[in-house]
Short mmCIF file of C-alpha atoms in Angstrom, two decimals:
data_model
loop_
_atom_site.label_atom_id
_atom_site.label_comp_id
_atom_site.label_asym_id
_atom_site.label_seq_id
_atom_site.Cartn_x
_atom_site.Cartn_y
_atom_site.Cartn_z
CA MET A 17 -11.61 -36.19 9.26
CA VAL A 18 -9.82 -34.57 6.28
CA SER A 19 -11.91 -34.52 3.10
CA GLU A 20 -10.49 -36.08 -0.07
CA LYS A 21 -10.38 -32.62 -1.69
CA ASN A 22 -7.99 -31.36 0.96
CA ASP A 23 -6.03 -34.54 1.65
CA PRO A 24 -2.41 -33.45 2.23
CA LYS A 25 -1.15 -36.28 0.01
CA LEU A 26 -3.33 -35.11 -2.82
CA PHE A 27 -2.19 -31.55 -2.10
CA TYR A 28 1.44 -32.47 -2.69
CA LYS A 29 0.55 -34.48 -5.74
CA ALA A 30 -1.52 -31.67 -7.25
CA SER A 31 1.05 -29.02 -6.50
CA SER A 32 3.93 -30.99 -8.02
CA GLU A 33 2.31 -32.66 -11.01
CA GLY A 34 -1.08 -31.23 -12.05
CA SER A 35 -3.14 -33.00 -14.72
CA ALA A 36 -2.04 -33.57 -18.30
CA HIS A 37 -4.68 -31.13 -19.44
CA ASP A 38 -3.44 -28.44 -17.04
CA ALA A 39 0.17 -28.98 -18.06
CA GLU A 40 -0.79 -28.15 -21.63
CA SER A 41 -2.79 -25.03 -20.68
CA THR A 42 -0.66 -22.47 -22.37
CA LEU A 43 -3.57 -20.85 -24.21
CA PRO A 44 -4.55 -17.29 -23.28
CA PRO A 45 -7.23 -16.91 -20.61
CA PRO A 46 -10.82 -17.09 -21.85
CA PRO A 47 -12.87 -13.88 -22.24
CA GLY A 48 -13.83 -12.31 -18.93
CA GLN A 49 -10.50 -13.04 -17.24
CA LEU A 50 -7.42 -10.96 -16.52
CA HIS A 51 -4.26 -11.68 -18.49
CA ARG A 52 -0.84 -12.14 -16.91
CA GLN A 53 0.94 -9.14 -18.47
CA LEU A 54 3.04 -7.83 -15.57
CA LYS A 55 6.67 -8.89 -15.95
CA ASN A 56 9.21 -9.55 -13.23
CA ARG A 57 10.69 -6.03 -13.48
CA HIS A 58 7.19 -4.52 -13.26
CA ILE A 59 6.41 -6.44 -10.07
CA ALA A 60 9.86 -5.58 -8.68
CA MET A 61 9.38 -1.84 -9.18
CA ILE A 62 5.75 -1.90 -8.02
CA SER A 63 6.87 -3.58 -4.79
CA ILE A 64 9.80 -1.22 -4.22
CA GLY A 65 8.40 2.11 -5.33
CA GLY A 66 4.85 1.60 -6.59
CA VAL A 67 3.06 3.49 -3.85
CA ILE A 68 5.90 5.62 -2.51
CA GLY A 69 4.22 8.91 -3.02
CA THR A 70 2.83 11.93 -1.33
CA GLY A 71 2.70 10.30 2.09
CA LEU A 72 6.50 10.27 2.29
CA PHE A 73 7.20 13.39 0.25
CA VAL A 74 4.38 15.64 1.52
CA GLY A 75 2.61 13.94 4.48
CA THR A 76 5.84 13.89 6.52
CA ALA A 77 5.44 17.68 6.83
CA ASN A 78 2.50 17.29 9.23
CA SER A 79 4.23 14.42 11.03
CA LEU A 80 7.34 16.49 11.73
CA ALA A 81 5.24 19.43 12.93
CA GLU A 82 3.23 17.20 15.31
CA GLY A 83 5.87 14.77 16.57
CA GLY A 84 9.26 16.45 16.17
CA PRO A 85 12.28 14.76 14.53
CA VAL A 86 12.56 11.86 17.00
CA GLY A 87 8.78 11.41 17.22
CA LEU A 88 8.68 11.30 13.41
CA LEU A 89 11.44 8.69 13.22
CA LEU A 90 10.02 6.49 16.00
CA GLY A 91 6.53 6.69 14.49
CA TYR A 92 7.77 5.45 11.12
CA ILE A 93 9.87 2.70 12.71
CA THR A 94 6.83 1.51 14.68
CA MET A 95 4.62 1.50 11.60
CA GLY A 96 7.40 -0.22 9.66
CA THR A 97 7.34 -3.20 12.04
CA ILE A 98 3.58 -3.50 11.54
CA VAL A 99 3.96 -3.35 7.75
CA LEU A 100 6.62 -6.07 7.77
CA SER A 101 4.35 -8.29 9.88
CA VAL A 102 1.46 -7.78 7.45
CA MET A 103 3.60 -8.38 4.38
CA VAL A 104 5.20 -11.64 5.55
CA SER A 105 1.68 -12.86 6.38
CA LEU A 106 0.29 -11.81 3.02
CA GLY A 107 3.38 -13.01 1.15
CA GLU A 108 3.04 -16.55 2.44
CA MET A 109 -0.57 -16.77 1.27
CA ILE A 110 -0.33 -14.93 -2.05
CA ALA A 111 2.89 -16.62 -3.23
CA PHE A 112 1.11 -19.95 -2.66
CA LEU A 113 -2.21 -18.85 -4.25
CA PRO A 114 -1.65 -15.88 -6.61
CA ILE A 115 -5.28 -15.54 -7.68
CA PRO A 116 -7.22 -12.51 -9.04
CA GLY A 117 -8.65 -10.47 -6.19
CA GLY A 118 -5.68 -11.29 -3.93
CA HIS A 119 -6.41 -11.22 -0.21
CA ILE A 120 -10.10 -10.45 -0.89
CA ARG A 121 -10.59 -13.89 -2.44
CA LEU A 122 -8.31 -15.55 0.13
CA ALA A 123 -10.55 -14.23 2.94
CA GLU A 124 -13.50 -16.08 1.42
CA ARG A 125 -11.49 -19.29 1.20
CA PHE A 126 -9.94 -19.24 4.68
CA VAL A 127 -12.39 -17.19 6.80
CA ASP A 128 -15.90 -16.79 5.40
CA PRO A 129 -17.78 -14.96 2.60
CA ALA A 130 -18.72 -12.15 5.02
CA MET A 131 -15.05 -11.34 5.70
CA SER A 132 -14.36 -11.33 1.95
CA PHE A 133 -17.31 -8.96 1.43
CA ALA A 134 -16.20 -6.59 4.21
CA MET A 135 -12.52 -6.62 3.17
CA GLY A 136 -13.37 -6.21 -0.49
CA TRP A 137 -15.63 -3.19 -0.15
CA ASN A 138 -13.38 -1.64 2.51
CA TYR A 139 -10.40 -2.11 0.17
CA TRP A 140 -12.27 -0.65 -2.78
CA TYR A 141 -13.33 2.32 -0.65
CA ASN A 142 -9.75 2.77 0.54
CA TRP A 143 -8.25 2.94 -2.94
CA THR A 144 -11.11 4.96 -4.40
CA ILE A 145 -10.64 7.61 -1.71
CA VAL A 146 -6.84 7.68 -1.88
CA VAL A 147 -6.80 8.75 -5.57
CA PRO A 148 -8.26 12.19 -4.75
CA ALA A 149 -5.77 12.43 -1.86
CA GLU A 150 -2.85 11.92 -4.25
CA LEU A 151 -4.32 14.38 -6.76
CA SER A 152 -4.84 16.97 -3.99
CA ALA A 153 -1.19 16.53 -3.03
CA ALA A 154 -0.20 16.98 -6.68
CA ALA A 155 -2.06 20.31 -6.56
CA ILE A 156 0.00 21.28 -3.46
CA LEU A 157 3.20 20.51 -5.36
CA ILE A 158 2.16 22.45 -8.49
CA ASP A 159 1.12 25.40 -6.30
CA TYR A 160 4.84 25.78 -5.62
CA TRP A 161 5.29 27.12 -9.18
CA HIS A 162 1.88 28.66 -9.85
CA PRO A 163 0.24 29.68 -6.55
CA ASN A 164 -2.26 31.97 -8.28
CA VAL A 165 -3.57 29.49 -10.87
CA ASN A 166 -6.84 27.69 -10.09
CA ASN A 167 -6.19 24.17 -8.73
CA ALA A 168 -8.93 22.78 -11.01
CA VAL A 169 -6.51 23.06 -13.97
CA PHE A 170 -3.90 20.94 -12.22
CA VAL A 171 -6.39 18.38 -10.93
CA MET A 172 -7.91 17.88 -14.40
CA THR A 173 -4.46 17.43 -15.96
CA CYS A 174 -3.54 14.78 -13.37
CA ILE A 175 -6.85 12.94 -13.85
CA ILE A 176 -6.29 12.72 -17.63
CA VAL A 177 -2.78 11.28 -17.14
CA VAL A 178 -3.90 8.70 -14.54
CA VAL A 179 -7.03 7.50 -16.37
CA THR A 180 -5.21 7.23 -19.72
CA ILE A 181 -2.49 5.00 -18.24
CA ASN A 182 -5.08 2.67 -16.70
CA MET A 183 -7.27 2.45 -19.80
CA LEU A 184 -4.29 1.20 -21.82
CA GLY A 185 -4.21 -2.03 -19.76
CA ALA A 186 -2.01 -3.82 -17.23
CA GLY A 187 0.98 -3.99 -19.57
CA ALA A 188 0.96 -0.21 -20.13
CA TYR A 189 0.39 0.37 -16.42
CA GLY A 190 3.37 -1.88 -15.65
CA GLU A 191 5.63 0.00 -18.08
CA ALA A 192 4.48 3.42 -16.82
CA GLU A 193 4.93 2.29 -13.23
CA PHE A 194 8.39 0.95 -14.00
CA VAL A 195 9.42 4.40 -15.31
CA PHE A 196 7.65 6.37 -12.56
CA ALA A 197 8.89 4.10 -9.77
CA SER A 198 12.44 4.29 -11.14
CA ILE A 199 12.23 8.09 -10.99
CA LYS A 200 10.92 7.87 -7.41
CA VAL A 201 13.65 5.48 -6.29
CA LEU A 202 16.36 7.67 -7.84
CA THR A 203 14.73 10.81 -6.38
CA ILE A 204 14.46 9.56 -2.80
CA THR A 205 17.98 8.06 -2.94
CA GLY A 206 19.35 11.34 -4.29
CA LEU A 207 17.43 13.36 -1.66
CA ILE A 208 18.82 11.25 1.18
CA ILE A 209 22.39 11.72 -0.12
CA LEU A 210 21.78 15.45 -0.71
CA GLY A 211 20.25 15.76 2.76
CA VAL A 212 23.36 14.28 4.37
CA VAL A 213 25.56 16.65 2.34
CA ILE A 214 23.49 19.70 3.36
CA ASP A 215 23.44 18.57 6.99
CA LEU A 216 27.24 18.35 7.02
CA GLY A 217 27.61 21.85 5.57
CA GLY A 218 28.04 20.97 1.90
CA GLY A 219 25.34 23.38 0.69
CA PRO A 220 26.00 26.84 -0.85
CA ASP A 221 25.54 28.47 2.58
CA HIS A 222 28.09 26.03 4.12
CA ASP A 223 25.94 25.89 7.27
CA ARG A 224 26.77 22.70 9.20
CA ILE A 225 23.41 21.78 10.73
CA GLY A 226 24.25 18.47 12.42
CA PHE A 227 21.68 17.70 15.14
CA ARG A 228 20.89 21.38 15.77
CA TYR A 229 17.11 20.97 15.35
CA TRP A 230 17.09 18.00 17.72
CA LYS A 231 18.23 20.47 20.40
CA ASP A 232 16.23 23.53 19.33
CA PRO A 233 13.23 23.35 19.00
CA GLY A 234 13.86 19.84 20.39
CA PRO A 235 13.56 16.10 19.61
CA PHE A 236 9.83 15.94 20.38
CA VAL A 237 6.92 18.35 20.03
CA GLN A 238 4.66 18.90 23.03
CA PHE A 239 1.42 18.05 21.23
CA LYS A 240 -1.13 20.91 21.41
CA GLY A 241 1.01 22.48 24.14
CA ILE A 242 0.49 19.54 26.54
CA SER A 243 3.56 19.45 28.77
CA GLY A 244 5.72 16.54 29.93
CA ALA A 245 5.93 12.94 28.78
CA LYS A 246 2.20 12.91 28.02
CA GLY A 247 2.55 15.64 25.36
CA ARG A 248 5.56 13.91 23.78
CA PHE A 249 3.76 10.55 23.72
CA LEU A 250 0.70 12.11 22.07
CA GLY A 251 2.94 13.75 19.47
CA TRP A 252 4.47 10.36 18.63
CA TRP A 253 1.01 8.78 18.46
CA ALA A 254 -0.17 11.53 16.08
CA VAL A 255 2.65 10.53 13.70
CA LEU A 256 1.35 6.95 13.45
CA ASN A 257 -1.73 7.93 11.43
CA ASN A 258 0.34 9.90 8.92
CA ALA A 259 2.88 7.07 8.79
CA ALA A 260 0.07 4.62 8.03
CA PHE A 261 -0.96 6.75 5.03
CA SER A 262 2.64 6.62 3.75
CA PHE A 263 2.82 2.82 4.04
CA ILE A 264 -0.70 2.02 2.78
CA GLY A 265 -0.45 0.18 -0.52
CA THR A 266 2.48 -2.05 0.34
CA GLU A 267 0.04 -4.91 -0.18
CA ILE A 268 -0.62 -3.90 -3.82
CA VAL A 269 1.52 -6.85 -5.00
CA ALA A 270 -1.29 -9.14 -3.81
CA ILE A 271 -3.79 -7.49 -6.16
CA ALA A 272 -1.21 -7.50 -8.98
CA ALA A 273 -0.67 -11.26 -8.42
CA GLY A 274 -3.59 -12.13 -10.72
CA GLU A 275 -1.84 -10.38 -13.63
CA ALA A 276 1.78 -11.28 -12.78
CA LYS A 277 3.89 -13.65 -14.86
CA ASN A 278 5.52 -16.50 -12.93
CA PRO A 279 3.95 -15.28 -9.66
CA ARG A 280 5.25 -18.12 -7.49
CA ARG A 281 8.83 -17.09 -8.27
CA ASN A 282 8.43 -13.34 -8.61
CA LEU A 283 6.12 -12.57 -5.68
CA PRO A 284 8.44 -13.92 -2.94
CA LYS A 285 11.18 -11.68 -4.38
CA ALA A 286 8.79 -8.72 -4.30
CA ILE A 287 7.84 -9.39 -0.67
CA ARG A 288 11.51 -9.48 0.35
CA ARG A 289 12.09 -6.09 -1.31
CA VAL A 290 9.66 -4.53 1.18
CA TYR A 291 12.51 -4.64 3.71
CA ILE A 292 14.63 -2.45 1.40
CA ARG A 293 11.77 -0.03 0.89
CA ILE A 294 11.11 0.41 4.61
CA LEU A 295 14.74 0.65 5.75
CA LEU A 296 16.18 2.71 2.90
CA PHE A 297 13.36 4.99 1.89
CA TYR A 298 11.14 5.48 4.93
CA ILE A 299 13.48 5.16 7.90
CA LEU A 300 16.48 6.92 6.34
CA GLY A 301 14.20 9.43 4.61
CA THR A 302 12.44 10.50 7.81
CA ALA A 303 15.75 10.58 9.71
CA VAL A 304 17.18 13.02 7.15
CA ILE A 305 14.02 15.16 7.16
CA GLY A 306 14.26 15.48 10.95
CA LEU A 307 17.84 16.73 10.64
CA LEU A 308 17.19 19.33 7.95
CA VAL A 309 13.95 21.09 8.90
CA PRO A 310 12.96 22.47 12.34
CA SER A 311 9.61 21.14 13.56
CA ASN A 312 8.30 24.68 14.10
CA ASN A 313 8.72 25.73 10.45
CA SER A 314 5.43 27.35 9.35
CA GLN A 315 5.55 25.72 5.89
CA LEU A 316 5.13 22.26 7.45
CA VAL A 317 1.42 22.81 8.24
CA LEU A 318 -0.44 21.48 5.20
CA ALA A 319 -3.63 23.41 5.97
CA SER A 320 -1.75 26.71 6.03
CA GLY A 321 -1.98 27.31 2.29
CA THR A 322 1.82 27.77 2.03
CA ALA A 323 2.73 24.12 2.53
CA ALA A 324 5.63 22.39 0.77
CA SER A 325 7.52 19.10 0.88
CA PRO A 326 10.07 19.03 3.75
CA PHE A 327 12.75 18.15 1.20
CA VAL A 328 11.95 21.26 -0.87
CA ILE A 329 11.95 23.42 2.30
CA ALA A 330 15.39 22.07 3.25
CA ILE A 331 16.86 22.70 -0.21
CA GLN A 332 15.47 26.26 -0.22
CA LYS A 333 16.93 26.92 3.24
CA ALA A 334 20.34 25.70 2.03
CA GLY A 335 20.29 28.30 -0.74
CA ILE A 336 20.21 25.91 -3.73
CA LYS A 337 18.19 27.94 -6.26
CA SER A 338 17.37 25.72 -9.24
CA LEU A 339 17.13 22.33 -7.53
CA PRO A 340 13.78 22.82 -5.69
CA SER A 341 11.94 23.04 -9.02
CA ILE A 342 13.64 19.88 -10.33
CA ILE A 343 12.86 17.99 -7.12
CA ASN A 344 9.28 19.25 -7.16
CA ALA A 345 8.89 17.92 -10.72
CA CYS A 346 10.13 14.50 -9.59
CA LEU A 347 7.72 14.59 -6.64
CA LEU A 348 4.89 15.48 -9.01
CA SER A 349 5.64 12.41 -11.14
CA SER A 350 5.56 10.49 -7.85
CA ALA A 351 2.03 11.76 -7.13
CA TRP A 352 0.91 10.77 -10.63
CA SER A 353 2.48 7.34 -10.21
CA ALA A 354 0.82 6.74 -6.83
CA ALA A 355 -2.57 7.90 -8.17
CA SER A 356 -2.16 5.57 -11.18
CA SER A 357 -1.41 2.65 -8.82
CA ASP A 358 -4.41 3.59 -6.69
CA LEU A 359 -6.80 3.55 -9.65
CA TYR A 360 -5.33 0.23 -10.84
CA THR A 361 -5.81 -1.30 -7.39
CA SER A 362 -9.37 -0.02 -6.84
CA SER A 363 -10.49 -1.30 -10.27
CA ARG A 364 -8.97 -4.75 -9.65
CA ALA A 365 -10.50 -4.86 -6.17
CA LEU A 366 -13.92 -4.17 -7.72
CA TYR A 367 -13.28 -6.87 -10.34
CA GLY A 368 -12.37 -9.28 -7.53
CA LEU A 369 -15.60 -8.42 -5.70
CA ALA A 370 -17.59 -9.11 -8.86
CA ILE A 371 -16.07 -12.54 -9.51
CA SER A 372 -16.73 -13.42 -5.84
CA GLY A 373 -20.40 -12.48 -6.30
CA ASN A 374 -20.12 -9.48 -3.95
CA ALA A 375 -20.55 -6.81 -6.64
CA PRO A 376 -22.71 -6.56 -9.80
CA ARG A 377 -21.55 -8.92 -12.55
CA ILE A 378 -21.14 -6.04 -15.00
CA PHE A 379 -17.82 -5.23 -13.27
CA MET A 380 -16.47 -8.60 -14.48
CA LYS A 381 -16.53 -7.43 -18.10
CA THR A 382 -13.09 -7.33 -19.71
CA SER A 383 -11.76 -6.41 -23.12
CA LYS A 384 -10.02 -8.92 -25.41
CA SER A 385 -6.70 -7.82 -23.89
CA GLY A 386 -7.94 -8.58 -20.35
CA LEU A 387 -8.71 -5.00 -19.22
CA PRO A 388 -11.65 -4.78 -16.74
CA TYR A 389 -12.74 -1.57 -18.44
CA VAL A 390 -16.11 -1.23 -16.69
CA SER A 391 -14.39 -1.35 -13.29
CA VAL A 392 -11.71 1.13 -14.39
CA ILE A 393 -14.26 3.65 -15.74
CA PHE A 394 -16.48 3.36 -12.65
CA CYS A 395 -13.55 3.88 -10.26
CA ALA A 396 -12.21 6.74 -12.39
CA LEU A 397 -15.43 8.68 -11.76
CA TYR A 398 -14.41 9.12 -8.11
CA THR A 399 -11.24 10.96 -9.08
CA THR A 400 -13.46 14.03 -9.48
CA LEU A 401 -13.60 14.25 -5.66
CA ALA A 402 -10.18 15.88 -5.96
CA PHE A 403 -11.95 19.02 -7.21
CA MET A 404 -12.78 19.63 -3.54
CA ALA A 405 -9.21 21.00 -3.41
CA VAL A 406 -10.45 23.97 -5.46
CA SER A 407 -12.91 25.26 -2.87
CA SER A 408 -11.48 24.02 0.46
CA GLY A 409 -7.75 24.24 -0.24
CA ALA A 410 -5.52 21.38 -1.35
CA GLY A 411 -3.81 21.03 2.04
CA LYS A 412 -7.06 20.61 4.00
CA VAL A 413 -8.52 18.17 1.47
CA PHE A 414 -5.29 16.11 1.54
CA ASP A 415 -5.61 15.91 5.35
CA TRP A 416 -9.23 14.71 5.15
CA PHE A 417 -8.62 12.06 2.52
CA SER A 418 -5.38 10.82 4.10
CA ASN A 419 -7.23 10.34 7.42
CA MET A 420 -9.95 8.28 5.75
CA THR A 421 -7.42 6.28 3.76
CA SER A 422 -5.20 5.54 6.77
CA VAL A 423 -8.03 3.98 8.78
CA ALA A 424 -9.43 1.99 5.85
CA GLY A 425 -5.92 0.78 5.02
CA LEU A 426 -5.27 -0.27 8.62
CA MET A 427 -8.54 -2.23 8.60
CA THR A 428 -7.36 -3.96 5.42
CA TRP A 429 -4.17 -4.98 7.25
CA PHE A 430 -6.34 -6.17 10.16
CA GLY A 431 -8.34 -8.34 7.74
CA ILE A 432 -5.17 -9.73 6.13
CA SER A 433 -3.82 -10.66 9.58
CA ILE A 434 -7.06 -12.44 10.51
CA THR A 435 -7.03 -14.30 7.18
CA TYR A 436 -3.43 -15.43 7.76
CA ILE A 437 -4.16 -16.63 11.31
CA ARG A 438 -6.94 -18.80 9.85
CA PHE A 439 -4.69 -19.90 6.94
CA HIS A 440 -2.02 -20.96 9.44
CA LYS A 441 -4.58 -22.95 11.45
CA GLY A 442 -5.79 -24.67 8.28
CA LEU A 443 -2.27 -25.73 7.26
CA LYS A 444 -1.66 -27.12 10.73
CA ALA A 445 -5.01 -28.96 10.85
CA GLN A 446 -4.42 -30.59 7.47
CA GLY A 447 -0.81 -31.53 8.15
CA ILE A 448 0.67 -29.36 5.39
CA ASP A 449 4.30 -28.41 6.03
CA ARG A 450 4.75 -24.62 5.69
CA THR A 451 8.38 -25.06 4.64
CA THR A 452 7.15 -26.57 1.35
CA LEU A 453 5.38 -23.32 0.40
CA PRO A 454 6.97 -20.93 -2.12
CA TYR A 455 7.52 -18.37 0.67
CA TYR A 456 7.43 -18.67 4.46
CA THR A 457 9.00 -17.12 7.57
CA ARG A 458 9.77 -18.47 11.02
CA ILE A 459 8.08 -15.59 12.89
CA GLN A 460 4.55 -16.82 12.25
CA PRO A 461 1.88 -16.78 13.58
CA PHE A 462 3.28 -14.24 16.09
CA ALA A 463 3.79 -11.56 13.41
CA ALA A 464 0.16 -11.89 12.27
CA TRP A 465 -1.14 -11.58 15.85
CA TYR A 466 1.06 -8.51 16.44
CA ALA A 467 -0.23 -6.82 13.26
CA CYS A 468 -3.83 -7.75 14.08
CA ILE A 469 -3.75 -6.20 17.58
CA ALA A 470 -1.61 -3.17 16.64
CA THR A 471 -3.77 -2.10 13.67
CA LEU A 472 -6.96 -2.37 15.71
CA VAL A 473 -5.56 -0.33 18.61
CA ILE A 474 -4.27 2.42 16.28
CA CYS A 475 -7.66 2.61 14.54
CA LEU A 476 -9.57 2.87 17.83
CA PHE A 477 -7.44 5.77 19.07
CA ASN A 478 -6.90 7.34 15.66
CA GLY A 479 -9.05 10.43 16.21
CA TRP A 480 -8.35 10.96 19.92
CA SER A 481 -7.14 14.55 19.43
CA VAL A 482 -10.71 15.80 18.81
CA PHE A 483 -11.61 14.86 22.40
CA LEU A 484 -9.03 17.22 23.89
CA LYS A 485 -10.52 20.33 25.49
CA GLY A 486 -11.30 22.96 22.87
CA GLU A 487 -10.07 20.75 19.99
CA TRP A 488 -13.39 19.35 18.70
CA ASN A 489 -13.44 19.16 14.90
CA ALA A 490 -16.37 17.50 13.16
CA ALA A 491 -14.45 16.91 9.89
CA THR A 492 -11.58 15.16 11.71
CA PHE A 493 -13.97 13.03 13.78
CA VAL A 494 -15.95 11.87 10.72
CA THR A 495 -12.89 11.15 8.57
CA SER A 496 -11.23 9.26 11.46
CA TYR A 497 -14.11 7.04 12.57
CA LEU A 498 -16.39 6.62 9.54
CA PRO A 499 -14.06 4.03 7.90
CA LEU A 500 -13.65 2.24 11.25
CA ALA A 501 -17.43 1.95 11.71
CA LEU A 502 -17.82 0.82 8.09
CA PHE A 503 -15.88 -2.44 8.47
CA PRO A 504 -17.96 -4.10 11.25
CA ILE A 505 -21.18 -2.87 9.61
CA LEU A 506 -20.17 -4.52 6.34
CA TYR A 507 -19.11 -7.74 8.08
CA VAL A 508 -22.16 -8.12 10.34
CA GLY A 509 -24.57 -7.16 7.55
CA SER A 510 -23.09 -9.66 5.09
CA ARG A 511 -22.84 -12.34 7.78
CA LEU A 512 -26.59 -11.97 8.44
CA TYR A 513 -27.27 -12.06 4.69
CA TYR A 514 -25.09 -15.08 3.79
CA ARG A 515 -25.71 -17.02 7.05
CA ILE A 516 -22.57 -19.07 6.32
CA PRO A 517 -20.37 -19.89 9.34
CA PRO A 518 -16.56 -19.53 9.20
CA VAL A 519 -14.75 -22.30 7.32
CA LYS A 520 -13.45 -25.01 9.64
CA PRO A 521 -9.66 -25.47 9.48
CA HIS A 522 -9.86 -29.10 8.32
CA GLU A 523 -12.29 -28.11 5.53
CA MET A 524 -10.24 -25.25 4.05
CA ASP A 525 -9.46 -25.57 0.34
CA PHE A 526 -5.73 -25.56 -0.36
CA VAL A 527 -5.96 -27.28 -3.77
CA SER A 528 -8.29 -25.36 -6.10
CA ASP A 529 -6.51 -23.17 -8.69
CA LEU A 530 -3.09 -24.72 -7.96
CA ALA A 531 -2.92 -26.71 -11.19
CA GLN A 532 -3.73 -23.68 -13.36
CA ILE A 533 -1.28 -21.49 -11.43
CA GLU A 534 1.52 -24.00 -12.00
CA ALA A 535 0.55 -24.45 -15.66
CA ASP A 536 0.96 -20.69 -16.12
CA GLU A 537 4.54 -20.83 -14.82
CA VAL A 538 7.21 -20.73 -17.53
CA GLU A 539 10.95 -21.14 -17.24
CA ASP A 540 12.95 -17.97 -17.83
CA PRO A 541 15.64 -18.39 -20.51
CA PRO A 542 19.18 -18.36 -19.06
CA PRO A 543 20.95 -14.96 -19.07
CA LYS A 544 23.02 -14.30 -22.18
CA ASN A 545 25.76 -12.36 -20.41
CA LYS A 546 26.90 -11.01 -17.03
CA MET A 547 25.03 -7.73 -17.46
CA GLU A 548 21.75 -9.58 -18.09
CA ALA A 549 22.47 -11.85 -15.11
CA PHE A 550 23.03 -8.78 -12.89
CA TRP A 551 19.83 -7.14 -14.13
CA ARG A 552 17.85 -10.31 -13.42
CA TRP A 553 19.30 -10.48 -9.90
CA LEU A 554 18.48 -6.79 -9.33
CA MET A 555 14.92 -7.09 -10.57
#
């Protein structure tokens, strides 16, 4: 029997009308709550370029060295299909319920409190660890100009930039991200065009490369010297982990939903832009990289101490003298941008945990402008882990942190997929038509099941290379499997503590918060001219 709270008729009534009190709720949020300060253009740029960073610009170096040009391309295409499946699942839920805490809070509503606890702390861990990874990569990029200067100077500079942006609030973060993401989008678009020109012989050396490196040293790399199809398959599989690191953060729009203006209109647009990001930036970007740089180039190995972005290597090889420094500067702004997004996400994840009762209440404290300053300061403390780059080398530290981040991020996608499968069951059980939701796709629930199984399989075999004869590496084993072990430990431990069974589909709450969400929606004024209309369509 469907409870009155979740009666489909009442659902439609609540979602279309709301109460008179709610309709008049145009006052700012009370103290202790986030404010909706992120505009449509902020959300648009965050979704397109917010977390395009060192994974694409620097991490592809390792991927090319391990998988070869075709292995690199196929690995990113495979991971792209998983990302799309996760995002259409998340998009359907978060466009309907754009609440603070995003998918962390949705897990509590549609699965159980234990899943929310496990996803929340795993997500916080993921984004806390990825900040030092981005800062380590920034040190790699700055080493290009000043290889003899201590990395601590660069790391400290980056930390100051990132923390300052986040302490100024969501509005300042949105503006900074709009600028940074615009630079990244222009940079990657320009690099792809430049790459095609260089490949066709348009560089100063007029060397027409074509598909030369697909023939010699070859389309695939025989991983660790293992011959035959087995070695090529393992090379492709090795790319998946690096590809995951590049794609991690696509779901940041869910966390930003709690501070987004008009989320039910803007978030579906942002989800659809993920297609552009994957096809244009990642697939075309990796295809161009595979054409320009041979997979046996010594500068591709990040732990070598002489590592560089594949794009910079290609431009140097073409004989373009001044451009590598300009490109490196753009890539550095990309690392700062990604680190800023990471700190924003980790602090909002911690805030979401606190309001769910899964973290100390002190992390709920916000300023008058809606900044969860306690969460931001606490998460900022972990940026100091990037100083490990000083003693162990920036390339090695980037490898360690990217491994840990990839697995934690994949487990987040696993949790999102599980939450959507339950969400889909709840809609069906309560007779709610999915086509009435602000965003939906026709490939569900198959996409969610595909993402659920694929992420789990990749995580389980993530660190397989350490089990090859003579390849044991304790650091790789720990960074590959510690985050994987963490998720079930968190879930089982919290399940034993809460002793609350999973929510039954017919008891799921699809009504709470809807009235306030709809009251927060405001009509955009009509465009004044054609240029403004074009800009609104673009953003």
